[in-house]
Every structure is written in C-alpha cells, then in structure tokens.
CSV table of C-alpha atoms in Angstrom, one decimal:
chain,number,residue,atom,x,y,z
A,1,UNK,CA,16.8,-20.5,-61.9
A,2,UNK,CA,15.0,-22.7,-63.6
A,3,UNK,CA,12.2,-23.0,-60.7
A,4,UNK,CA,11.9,-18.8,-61.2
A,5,UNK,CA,11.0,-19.5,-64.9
A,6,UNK,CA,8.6,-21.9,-63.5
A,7,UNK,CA,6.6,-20.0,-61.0
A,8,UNK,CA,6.5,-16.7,-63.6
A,9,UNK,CA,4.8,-18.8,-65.9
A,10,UNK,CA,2.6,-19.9,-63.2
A,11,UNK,CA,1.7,-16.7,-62.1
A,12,UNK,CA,1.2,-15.0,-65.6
A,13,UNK,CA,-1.2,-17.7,-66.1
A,14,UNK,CA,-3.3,-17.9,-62.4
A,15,UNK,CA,-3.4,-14.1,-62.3
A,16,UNK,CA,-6.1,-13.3,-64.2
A,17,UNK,CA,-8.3,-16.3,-63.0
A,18,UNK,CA,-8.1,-15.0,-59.3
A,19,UNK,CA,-8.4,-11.3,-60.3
A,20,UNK,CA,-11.8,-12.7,-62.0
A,21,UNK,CA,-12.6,-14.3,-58.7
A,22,UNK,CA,-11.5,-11.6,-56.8
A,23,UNK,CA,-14.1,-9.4,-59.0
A,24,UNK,CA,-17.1,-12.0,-58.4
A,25,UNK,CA,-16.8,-12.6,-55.1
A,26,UNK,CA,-17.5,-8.8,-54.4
A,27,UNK,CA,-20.1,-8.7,-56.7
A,28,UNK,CA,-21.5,-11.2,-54.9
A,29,UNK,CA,-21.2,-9.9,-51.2
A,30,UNK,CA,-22.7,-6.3,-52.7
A,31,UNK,CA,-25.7,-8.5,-53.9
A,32,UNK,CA,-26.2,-10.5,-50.7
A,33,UNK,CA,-25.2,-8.3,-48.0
A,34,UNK,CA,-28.8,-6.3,-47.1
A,35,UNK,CA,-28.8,-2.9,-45.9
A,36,UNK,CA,-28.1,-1.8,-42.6
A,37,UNK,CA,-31.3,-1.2,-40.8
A,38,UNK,CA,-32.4,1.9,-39.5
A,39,UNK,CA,-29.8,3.4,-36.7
A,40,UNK,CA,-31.0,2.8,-32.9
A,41,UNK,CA,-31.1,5.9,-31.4
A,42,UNK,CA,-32.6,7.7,-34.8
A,43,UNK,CA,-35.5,9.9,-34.9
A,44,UNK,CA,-38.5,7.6,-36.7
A,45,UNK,CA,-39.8,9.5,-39.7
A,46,UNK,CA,-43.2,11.3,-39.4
A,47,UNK,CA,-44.9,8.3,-41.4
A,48,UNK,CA,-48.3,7.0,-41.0
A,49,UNK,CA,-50.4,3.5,-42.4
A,50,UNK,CA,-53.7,2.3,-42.9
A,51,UNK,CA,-54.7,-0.3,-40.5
A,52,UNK,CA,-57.4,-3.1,-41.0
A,53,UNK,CA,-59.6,-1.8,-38.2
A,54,UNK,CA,-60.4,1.3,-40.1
A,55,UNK,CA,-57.9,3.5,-37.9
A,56,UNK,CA,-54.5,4.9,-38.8
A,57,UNK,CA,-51.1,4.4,-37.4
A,58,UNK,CA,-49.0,7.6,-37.0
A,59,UNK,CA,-45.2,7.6,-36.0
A,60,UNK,CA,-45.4,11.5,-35.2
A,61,UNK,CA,-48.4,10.7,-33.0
A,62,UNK,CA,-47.1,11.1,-28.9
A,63,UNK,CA,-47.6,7.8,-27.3
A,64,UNK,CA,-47.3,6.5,-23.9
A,65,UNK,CA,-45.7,3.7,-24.0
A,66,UNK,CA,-43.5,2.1,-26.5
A,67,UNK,CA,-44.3,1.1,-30.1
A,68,UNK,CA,-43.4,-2.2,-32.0
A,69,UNK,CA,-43.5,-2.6,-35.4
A,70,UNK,CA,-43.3,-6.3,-37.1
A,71,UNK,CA,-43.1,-6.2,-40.8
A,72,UNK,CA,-44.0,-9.3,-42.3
A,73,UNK,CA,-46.3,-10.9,-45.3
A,74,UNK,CA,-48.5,-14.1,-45.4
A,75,UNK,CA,-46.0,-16.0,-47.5
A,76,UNK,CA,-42.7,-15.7,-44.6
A,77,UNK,CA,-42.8,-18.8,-42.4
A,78,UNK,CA,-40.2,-16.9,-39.9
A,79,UNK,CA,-43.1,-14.5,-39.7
A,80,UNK,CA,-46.3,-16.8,-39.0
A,81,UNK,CA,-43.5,-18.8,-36.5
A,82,UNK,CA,-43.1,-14.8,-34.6
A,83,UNK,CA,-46.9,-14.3,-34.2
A,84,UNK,CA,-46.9,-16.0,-30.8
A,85,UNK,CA,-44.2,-14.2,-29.5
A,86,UNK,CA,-45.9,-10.7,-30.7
A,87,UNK,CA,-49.1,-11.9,-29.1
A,88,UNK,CA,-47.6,-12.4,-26.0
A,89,UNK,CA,-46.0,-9.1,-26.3
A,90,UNK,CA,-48.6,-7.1,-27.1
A,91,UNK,CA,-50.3,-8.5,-24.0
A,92,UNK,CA,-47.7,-7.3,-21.5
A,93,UNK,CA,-47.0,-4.1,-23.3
A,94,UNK,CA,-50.6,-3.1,-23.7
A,95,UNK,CA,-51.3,-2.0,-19.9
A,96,UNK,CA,-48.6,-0.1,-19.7
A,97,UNK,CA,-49.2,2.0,-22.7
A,98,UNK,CA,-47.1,-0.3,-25.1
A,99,UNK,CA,-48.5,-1.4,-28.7
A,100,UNK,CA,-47.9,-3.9,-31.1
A,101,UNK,CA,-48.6,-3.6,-35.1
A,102,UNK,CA,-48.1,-5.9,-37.9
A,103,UNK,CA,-47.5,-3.6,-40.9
A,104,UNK,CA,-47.7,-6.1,-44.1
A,105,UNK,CA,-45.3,-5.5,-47.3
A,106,UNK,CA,-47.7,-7.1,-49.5
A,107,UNK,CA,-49.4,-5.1,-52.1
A,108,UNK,CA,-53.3,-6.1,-50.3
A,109,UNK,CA,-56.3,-3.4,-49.2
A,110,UNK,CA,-55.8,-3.0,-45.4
A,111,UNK,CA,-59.4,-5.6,-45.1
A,112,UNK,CA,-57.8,-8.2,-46.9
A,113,UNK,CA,-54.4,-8.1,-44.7
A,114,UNK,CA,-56.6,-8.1,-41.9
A,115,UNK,CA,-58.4,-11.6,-42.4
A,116,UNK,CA,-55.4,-12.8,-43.2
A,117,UNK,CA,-53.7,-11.9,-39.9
A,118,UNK,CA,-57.0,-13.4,-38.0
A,119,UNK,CA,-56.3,-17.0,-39.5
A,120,UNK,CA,-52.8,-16.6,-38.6
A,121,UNK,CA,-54.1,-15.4,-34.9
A,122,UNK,CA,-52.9,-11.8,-34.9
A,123,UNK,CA,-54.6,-10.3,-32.1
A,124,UNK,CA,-52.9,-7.1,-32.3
A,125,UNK,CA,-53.5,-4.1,-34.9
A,126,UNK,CA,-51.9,-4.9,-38.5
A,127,UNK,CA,-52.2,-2.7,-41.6
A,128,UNK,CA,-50.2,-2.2,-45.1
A,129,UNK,CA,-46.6,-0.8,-45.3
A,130,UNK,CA,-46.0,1.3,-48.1
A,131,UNK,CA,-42.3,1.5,-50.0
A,132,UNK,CA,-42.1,4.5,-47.6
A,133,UNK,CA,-41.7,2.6,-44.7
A,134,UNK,CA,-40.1,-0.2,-46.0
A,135,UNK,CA,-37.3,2.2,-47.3
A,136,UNK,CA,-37.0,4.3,-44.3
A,137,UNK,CA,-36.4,0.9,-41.8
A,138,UNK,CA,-33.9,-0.5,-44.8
A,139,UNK,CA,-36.0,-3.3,-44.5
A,140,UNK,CA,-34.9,-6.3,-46.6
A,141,UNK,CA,-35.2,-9.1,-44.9
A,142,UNK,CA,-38.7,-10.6,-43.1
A,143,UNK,CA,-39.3,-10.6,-40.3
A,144,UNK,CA,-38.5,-6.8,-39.1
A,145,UNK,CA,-39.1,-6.0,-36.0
A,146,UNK,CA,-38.2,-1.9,-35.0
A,147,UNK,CA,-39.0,-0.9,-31.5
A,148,UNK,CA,-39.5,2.6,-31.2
A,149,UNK,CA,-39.8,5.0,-28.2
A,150,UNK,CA,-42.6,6.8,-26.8
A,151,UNK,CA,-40.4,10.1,-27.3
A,152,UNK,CA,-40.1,8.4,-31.1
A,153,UNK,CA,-36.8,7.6,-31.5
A,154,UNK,CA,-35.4,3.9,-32.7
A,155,UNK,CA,-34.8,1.7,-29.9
A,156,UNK,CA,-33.9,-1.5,-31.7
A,157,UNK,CA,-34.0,-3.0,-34.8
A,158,UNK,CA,-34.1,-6.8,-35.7
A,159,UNK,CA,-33.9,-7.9,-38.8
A,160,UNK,CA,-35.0,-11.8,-39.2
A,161,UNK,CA,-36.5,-13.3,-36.3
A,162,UNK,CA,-35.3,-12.3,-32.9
A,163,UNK,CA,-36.1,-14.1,-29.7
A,164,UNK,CA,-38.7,-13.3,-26.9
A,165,UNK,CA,-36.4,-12.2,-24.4
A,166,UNK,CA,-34.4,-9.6,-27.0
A,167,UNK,CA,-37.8,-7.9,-28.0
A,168,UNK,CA,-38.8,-7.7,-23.8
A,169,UNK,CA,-35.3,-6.4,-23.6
A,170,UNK,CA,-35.7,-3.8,-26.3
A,171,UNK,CA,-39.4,-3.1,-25.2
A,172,UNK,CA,-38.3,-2.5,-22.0
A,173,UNK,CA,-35.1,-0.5,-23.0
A,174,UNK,CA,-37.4,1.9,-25.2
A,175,UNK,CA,-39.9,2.5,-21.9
A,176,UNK,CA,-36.9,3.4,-19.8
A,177,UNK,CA,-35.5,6.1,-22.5
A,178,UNK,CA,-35.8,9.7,-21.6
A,179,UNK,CA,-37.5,12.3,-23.5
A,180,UNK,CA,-34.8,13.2,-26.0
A,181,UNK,CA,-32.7,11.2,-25.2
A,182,UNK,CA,-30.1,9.5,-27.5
A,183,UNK,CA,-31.6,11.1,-30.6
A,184,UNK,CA,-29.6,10.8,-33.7
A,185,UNK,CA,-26.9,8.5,-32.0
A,186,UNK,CA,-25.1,6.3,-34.1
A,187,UNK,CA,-23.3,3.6,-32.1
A,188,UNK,CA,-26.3,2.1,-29.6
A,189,UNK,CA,-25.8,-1.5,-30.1
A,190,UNK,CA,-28.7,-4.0,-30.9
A,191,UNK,CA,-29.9,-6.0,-27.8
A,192,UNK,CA,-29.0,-9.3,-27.4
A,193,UNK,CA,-31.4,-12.4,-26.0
A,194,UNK,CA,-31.6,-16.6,-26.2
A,195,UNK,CA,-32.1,-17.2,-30.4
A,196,UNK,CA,-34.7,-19.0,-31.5
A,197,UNK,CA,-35.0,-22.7,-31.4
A,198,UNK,CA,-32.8,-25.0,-33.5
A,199,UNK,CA,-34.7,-25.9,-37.0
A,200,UNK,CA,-37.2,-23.2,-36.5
A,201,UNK,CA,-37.9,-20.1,-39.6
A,202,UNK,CA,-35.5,-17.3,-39.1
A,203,UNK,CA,-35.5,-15.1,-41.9
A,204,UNK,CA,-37.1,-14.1,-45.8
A,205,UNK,CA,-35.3,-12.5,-48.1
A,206,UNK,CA,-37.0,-9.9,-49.8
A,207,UNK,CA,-33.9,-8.9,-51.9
A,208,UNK,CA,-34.8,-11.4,-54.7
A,209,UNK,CA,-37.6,-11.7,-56.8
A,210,UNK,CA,-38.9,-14.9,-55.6
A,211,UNK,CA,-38.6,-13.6,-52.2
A,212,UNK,CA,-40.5,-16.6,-50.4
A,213,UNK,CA,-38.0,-19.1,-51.8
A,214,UNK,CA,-35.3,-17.4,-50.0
A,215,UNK,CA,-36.3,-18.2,-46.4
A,216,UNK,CA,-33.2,-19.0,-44.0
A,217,UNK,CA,-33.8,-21.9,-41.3
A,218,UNK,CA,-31.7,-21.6,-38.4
C-alpha cells in the first residue's frame, strides 16, 4: 500500500495549487469574456444622438428603410479598415430608404467627430454615443455594428468587424421583417457571411483602460 501513501501525499499537496488555478482561471474568463450584445429581435430603446451635421438621430423616429449603426473611435484600426464597407453600404441602402451612421464612443463635440470621420472618408452621417447607448447595445468591443429595423426592433448585432456580405445579409434581413414582428425574441441567431481577410483589424477592446492597445488581428 505503499503507492496509496504515495499518491495521498501527492494529492494533499497538488490540491490546493489547482483549486488556486481553478479560482484564476474563472476570474480570468469573467474579466475577458465581454457582454452579450443586445438580443436580435429586441425592441431598440427610444434613444437619440447629436450628429455632426447639426441634425439628430432618433431610434423612436419611424423610418423607411433599415437603420445601421457602426460604433467606432478614431484610435480602432478594425474601425478605419470597416469604413469602406460602410461606404458601400450606405450607398445601396440609401435609395431604398436604408441609412448608415457612425456613432463615435469618444468623449469629442459632434464638429470635431465629424472632421475626423471626413479624413477617414466617412460619407455617411456620424455623431457622438453617449454611455447610454453604449450600455444599451452591451457594446465592448469596437467595431459594433447593430442593424435595426424600420419597425425598430434589433435585426443583428456584430461585435468586431463583420464582413460585407453578413451586414448585406443582415441589412437585407431587417428590410424584409414585418411590422412587429419578432419583437422581444430571444433565440434569432446572428447572420453569418465570408470573414474578413487574413491579417486584416478585427476587433478593439474597450474593456481595458488602454483600450487601443487591445486590438485583435485576425
């Protein structure tokens, strides 16, 4: 019995080492792990924003078309890498009553967000996101992307950078949506579409205080 001896001594002494690490590494995922984002298929709270153009964006407003809205700040590579895509975006949406807007998370005046998005060629509308909205879209992460209905409900939600071909899918997903319909559903699943090319930004964290050294390359 001599090997019993062995492996009680053995355990009495590992034990408390990997009841430690058991203790750290779920510390650790509950730091890391960001919020869920906003449920697809949610109402959109009755929020509104100041936009560089002098106008104001409200959620609670009735709109004909689809709504996408790109959080993002001047510092978040994945974002500046998106503007393209948004650009395009907004061009096809706009006819048929769809809109792009580029809500920034930076503490700035709605002027100064807007030269900054015309030397990273925004074309679209951008303006400032309060905590308010950045609390209500659990956003943690840049870029977030939330496509939202015209009857105002949450069609999508991306949280890092998502690929052309998902946010045409979840654009066009949100035009086909009935009045009413799917509001305050829990379990409509996240569209999918090609990622983004190897090596290119993907995501900013905005969990840690240096949030723009916390950018994720694909």
């Amino acid at each position: 019995m001599q090997w019993l001896s062995v492996a009680r001594r053995v355990f009495r002494i590992a034990a408390p080492w990997v009841l430690v690490g058991g203790i750290v590494y779920a510390f650790a995922l509950s730091v890391e792990t960001p919020a869920a984002p906003a449920l697809d298929g949610a109402r959109a709270p009755a929020l509104g924003a100041a936009l560089a153009d002098g106008s104001r964006l409200d959620l609670s407003a009735p709109r004909e078309g689809p709504l996408v809205v790109a959080f993002w700040a001047t510092w978040c590579p994945a974002c500046r890498a998106e503007v393209p895509d948004l650009v395009k975006l907004q061009d096809d949406i706009a006819p048929r009553g769809g809109r792009v807007v580029g809500l920034s998370v930076q503490n700035a005046t709605p002027a100064a967000v807007g030269e900054a998005a015309k030397q990273l060629g925004m074309t679209y509308p951008v303006g400032v996101a309060t905590p308010a909205w950045t609390e209500a879209f659990h956003v943690t992460v840049l870029p977030t992307v939330v496509v939202l209905s015209p009857n105002g409900t949450v069609s999508a939600t991306f949280a890092g950078r998502a690929s052309p071909g998902a946010l045409e899918q979840a654009v066009a997903k949100a035009a086909a949506r009935p009045a009413g319909g799917l509001e305050g559903s829990m379990d409509a699943a996240a569209p999918t579409g090609a990622a983004p090319p190897a090596g290119s930004p993907l995501a900013c964290d905005l969990t840690r205080a240096a949030a723009h050294a916390n950018c994720l390359l694909r």
